[in-house]
Short mmCIF file of C-alpha atoms in Angstrom, two decimals:
data_model
loop_
_atom_site.label_atom_id
_atom_site.label_comp_id
_atom_site.label_asym_id
_atom_site.label_seq_id
_atom_site.Cartn_x
_atom_site.Cartn_y
_atom_site.Cartn_z
CA UNK A 281 -0.01 -0.01 0.03
CA UNK A 282 2.83 2.31 0.73
CA UNK A 283 4.02 2.15 -2.84
CA UNK A 284 0.76 2.44 -4.50
CA UNK A 285 0.61 6.23 -5.11
CA UNK A 286 4.32 6.33 -6.34
CA UNK A 287 3.47 3.42 -8.60
CA UNK A 288 0.36 5.05 -10.00
CA UNK A 289 2.11 8.33 -10.63
CA UNK A 290 4.98 6.45 -12.33
CA UNK A 291 2.52 4.63 -14.60
CA UNK A 292 0.84 7.84 -15.54
CA UNK A 293 4.11 9.56 -16.20
CA UNK A 294 5.26 6.70 -18.52
CA UNK A 295 1.93 6.72 -20.35
CA UNK A 296 2.48 10.56 -20.93
CA UNK A 297 6.04 9.85 -22.07
CA UNK A 298 5.05 7.06 -24.41
CA UNK A 299 2.38 9.34 -26.13
CA UNK A 300 4.86 12.13 -26.44
CA UNK A 301 7.47 9.85 -28.01
CA UNK A 302 5.20 8.80 -30.75
CA UNK A 303 4.48 12.35 -31.88
CA UNK A 304 6.44 13.86 -34.67
CA UNK A 305 8.31 17.12 -33.44
CA UNK A 306 7.88 18.62 -36.89
CA UNK A 307 4.16 18.57 -36.39
CA UNK A 308 4.14 21.35 -33.68
CA UNK A 309 1.55 23.62 -34.76
CA UNK A 310 2.55 27.23 -35.55
CA UNK A 311 0.30 30.01 -34.19
CA UNK A 312 1.46 32.16 -37.27
CA UNK A 313 -0.31 29.83 -39.89
CA UNK A 314 -3.22 31.77 -41.25
CA UNK A 315 -1.49 35.21 -40.22
CA UNK A 316 0.54 37.71 -42.02
CA UNK A 317 4.38 37.13 -42.19
CA UNK A 318 5.91 39.04 -39.17
CA UNK A 319 7.28 42.48 -39.93
CA UNK A 320 11.23 42.78 -40.55
CA UNK A 321 13.56 45.14 -42.13
CA UNK A 322 16.89 43.59 -42.65
CA UNK A 323 19.73 43.88 -45.01
CA UNK A 324 20.51 41.40 -47.84
CA UNK A 325 23.57 39.31 -47.42
CA UNK A 326 26.57 41.06 -49.05
CA UNK A 327 24.29 43.79 -50.47
CA UNK A 328 23.36 47.43 -49.16
CA UNK A 329 19.48 47.00 -49.93
CA UNK A 330 16.95 46.45 -47.33
CA UNK A 331 14.42 43.65 -47.49
CA UNK A 332 10.92 43.58 -45.73
CA UNK A 333 7.99 41.37 -45.51
CA UNK A 334 6.37 43.41 -48.22
CA UNK A 335 8.92 42.06 -50.62
CA UNK A 336 7.24 38.75 -50.09
CA UNK A 337 3.94 39.60 -51.40
CA UNK A 338 2.47 39.27 -54.81
CA UNK A 339 3.38 35.60 -55.40
CA UNK A 340 3.59 32.36 -53.43
CA UNK A 341 7.08 31.99 -51.96
CA UNK A 342 9.06 29.66 -49.61
CA UNK A 343 10.94 31.38 -46.77
CA UNK A 344 13.76 29.14 -45.52
CA UNK A 345 15.58 29.99 -42.41
CA UNK A 346 19.05 28.49 -42.47
CA UNK A 347 22.69 28.96 -41.42
CA UNK A 348 26.14 27.95 -42.51
CA UNK A 349 26.70 26.24 -39.07
CA UNK A 350 23.41 24.19 -39.44
CA UNK A 351 23.90 20.49 -40.11
CA UNK A 352 20.19 19.99 -40.99
CA UNK A 353 20.51 22.77 -43.55
CA UNK A 354 23.08 20.84 -45.38
CA UNK A 355 20.69 17.80 -45.47
CA UNK A 356 17.93 19.80 -47.12
CA UNK A 357 20.20 21.82 -49.38
CA UNK A 358 20.28 19.51 -52.31
CA UNK A 359 16.39 19.44 -52.51
CA UNK A 360 16.27 23.03 -52.22
CA UNK A 361 18.76 23.37 -55.18
CA UNK A 362 16.50 21.04 -57.21
CA UNK A 363 13.28 23.01 -56.30
CA UNK A 364 14.89 26.24 -57.23
CA UNK A 365 16.18 24.73 -60.61
CA UNK A 366 12.39 23.89 -61.15
CA UNK A 367 11.46 27.55 -60.72
CA UNK A 368 10.36 27.56 -57.02
CA UNK A 369 10.92 30.95 -55.42
CA UNK A 370 12.89 30.52 -52.23
CA UNK A 371 13.94 33.46 -50.16
CA UNK A 372 16.72 32.49 -47.61
CA UNK A 373 16.95 34.12 -44.15
CA UNK A 374 20.45 33.50 -43.01
CA UNK A 375 19.82 33.10 -39.36
CA UNK A 376 22.45 34.15 -36.61
CA UNK A 377 25.38 33.82 -38.98
CA UNK A 378 27.92 36.30 -40.69
CA UNK A 379 27.57 37.47 -44.27
CA UNK A 380 31.16 35.93 -44.97
CA UNK A 381 30.28 32.51 -43.57
CA UNK A 382 26.91 32.43 -45.56
CA UNK A 383 28.74 33.50 -48.73
CA UNK A 384 31.38 30.91 -48.33
CA UNK A 385 28.90 28.15 -47.36
CA UNK A 386 26.88 29.01 -50.46
CA UNK A 387 29.82 29.17 -52.94
CA UNK A 388 30.64 25.63 -51.63
CA UNK A 389 27.31 24.06 -51.80
CA UNK A 390 25.32 26.14 -54.30
CA UNK A 391 22.75 28.87 -53.94
CA UNK A 392 19.07 27.98 -54.24
CA UNK A 393 17.81 31.31 -52.91
CA UNK A 394 16.52 34.17 -55.07
CA UNK A 395 17.22 36.60 -52.08
CA UNK A 396 19.31 36.04 -48.90
CA UNK A 397 18.25 38.20 -45.92
CA UNK A 398 20.68 38.58 -43.09
CA UNK A 399 19.25 38.07 -39.65
CA UNK A 400 22.56 38.25 -37.84
CA UNK A 401 21.00 38.99 -34.31
CA UNK A 402 18.16 36.34 -34.81
CA UNK A 403 15.45 38.92 -34.11
CA UNK A 404 13.26 38.04 -37.29
CA UNK A 405 13.82 34.35 -36.28
CA UNK A 406 12.24 35.05 -32.97
CA UNK A 407 9.24 37.01 -34.54
CA UNK A 408 8.73 34.17 -36.98
CA UNK A 409 8.73 31.60 -34.11
CA UNK A 410 11.80 29.79 -35.36
CA UNK A 411 12.61 26.98 -33.06
CA UNK A 412 15.78 26.14 -34.80
CA UNK A 413 17.14 26.15 -38.25
CA UNK A 414 16.20 24.86 -40.72
CA UNK A 415 12.65 25.90 -40.95
CA UNK A 416 10.47 26.66 -44.00
CA UNK A 417 7.49 28.85 -44.30
CA UNK A 418 5.01 28.69 -47.26
CA UNK A 419 3.58 32.20 -47.94
CA UNK A 420 0.58 32.88 -50.26
CA UNK A 421 0.54 35.76 -52.67
CA UNK A 422 -0.96 38.15 -49.84
CA UNK A 423 2.12 37.35 -47.66
CA UNK A 424 0.14 35.09 -45.34
CA UNK A 425 1.85 32.12 -43.68
CA UNK A 426 -0.04 28.93 -44.94
CA UNK A 427 2.25 26.27 -43.72
CA UNK A 428 5.47 25.79 -41.62
CA UNK A 429 8.01 23.01 -42.03
CA UNK A 430 10.07 22.38 -38.86
CA UNK A 431 13.40 20.68 -39.71
CA UNK A 432 14.97 19.88 -42.93
CA UNK A 433 12.68 19.81 -46.05
CA UNK A 434 12.25 16.44 -47.25
CA UNK A 435 10.81 15.04 -50.47
CA UNK A 436 7.79 13.67 -48.71
CA UNK A 437 7.09 17.04 -47.14
CA UNK A 438 7.57 18.71 -50.46
CA UNK A 439 5.38 16.27 -52.31
CA UNK A 440 2.46 15.80 -49.82
CA UNK A 441 2.31 19.32 -48.16
CA UNK A 442 4.23 22.07 -49.66
CA UNK A 443 3.77 21.56 -53.53
CA UNK A 444 -0.04 21.27 -53.26
CA UNK A 445 -0.21 24.36 -51.16
CA UNK A 446 1.93 26.27 -53.86
CA UNK A 447 0.14 24.76 -56.69
CA UNK A 448 -3.30 25.85 -55.03
CA UNK A 449 -1.93 29.33 -54.76
CA UNK A 450 -1.17 29.58 -58.41
CA UNK A 451 -4.51 28.39 -59.74
#
């Protein structure tokens, strides 16, 4: 009887842990889905021009938060290059990185981005609710976030979720 309450508490804890382990961490819902992209005004990597959320309006676009120090970014990079080659517009936001490191990384691995925004302090990442890079947002033509991919972009995510969203935006 003395161990009944701790045993019940342990059993409940194990049930919650078991349920939690079965969930996909990339399926964390974003409170920003269905809302306009958060405001930002940042410099482009290696360029003097500024880039804002208004530059993302007018067509569906992928916004990819990445960094040269990010292992997951290297994993998804070949797919991003392929998509860019197929005409998908991808805007990169270089998160907590230096311009020089970003340029060197892109020179080594290729550049899938139409524009690269420098978020050196990570403030835009915070406003966009980035948990860690890479993360990719799908924006419709009005600049509204319609989907958030946490972690590296995969062929499965592209085929099953993101491409249909982009195709739905074009029709």
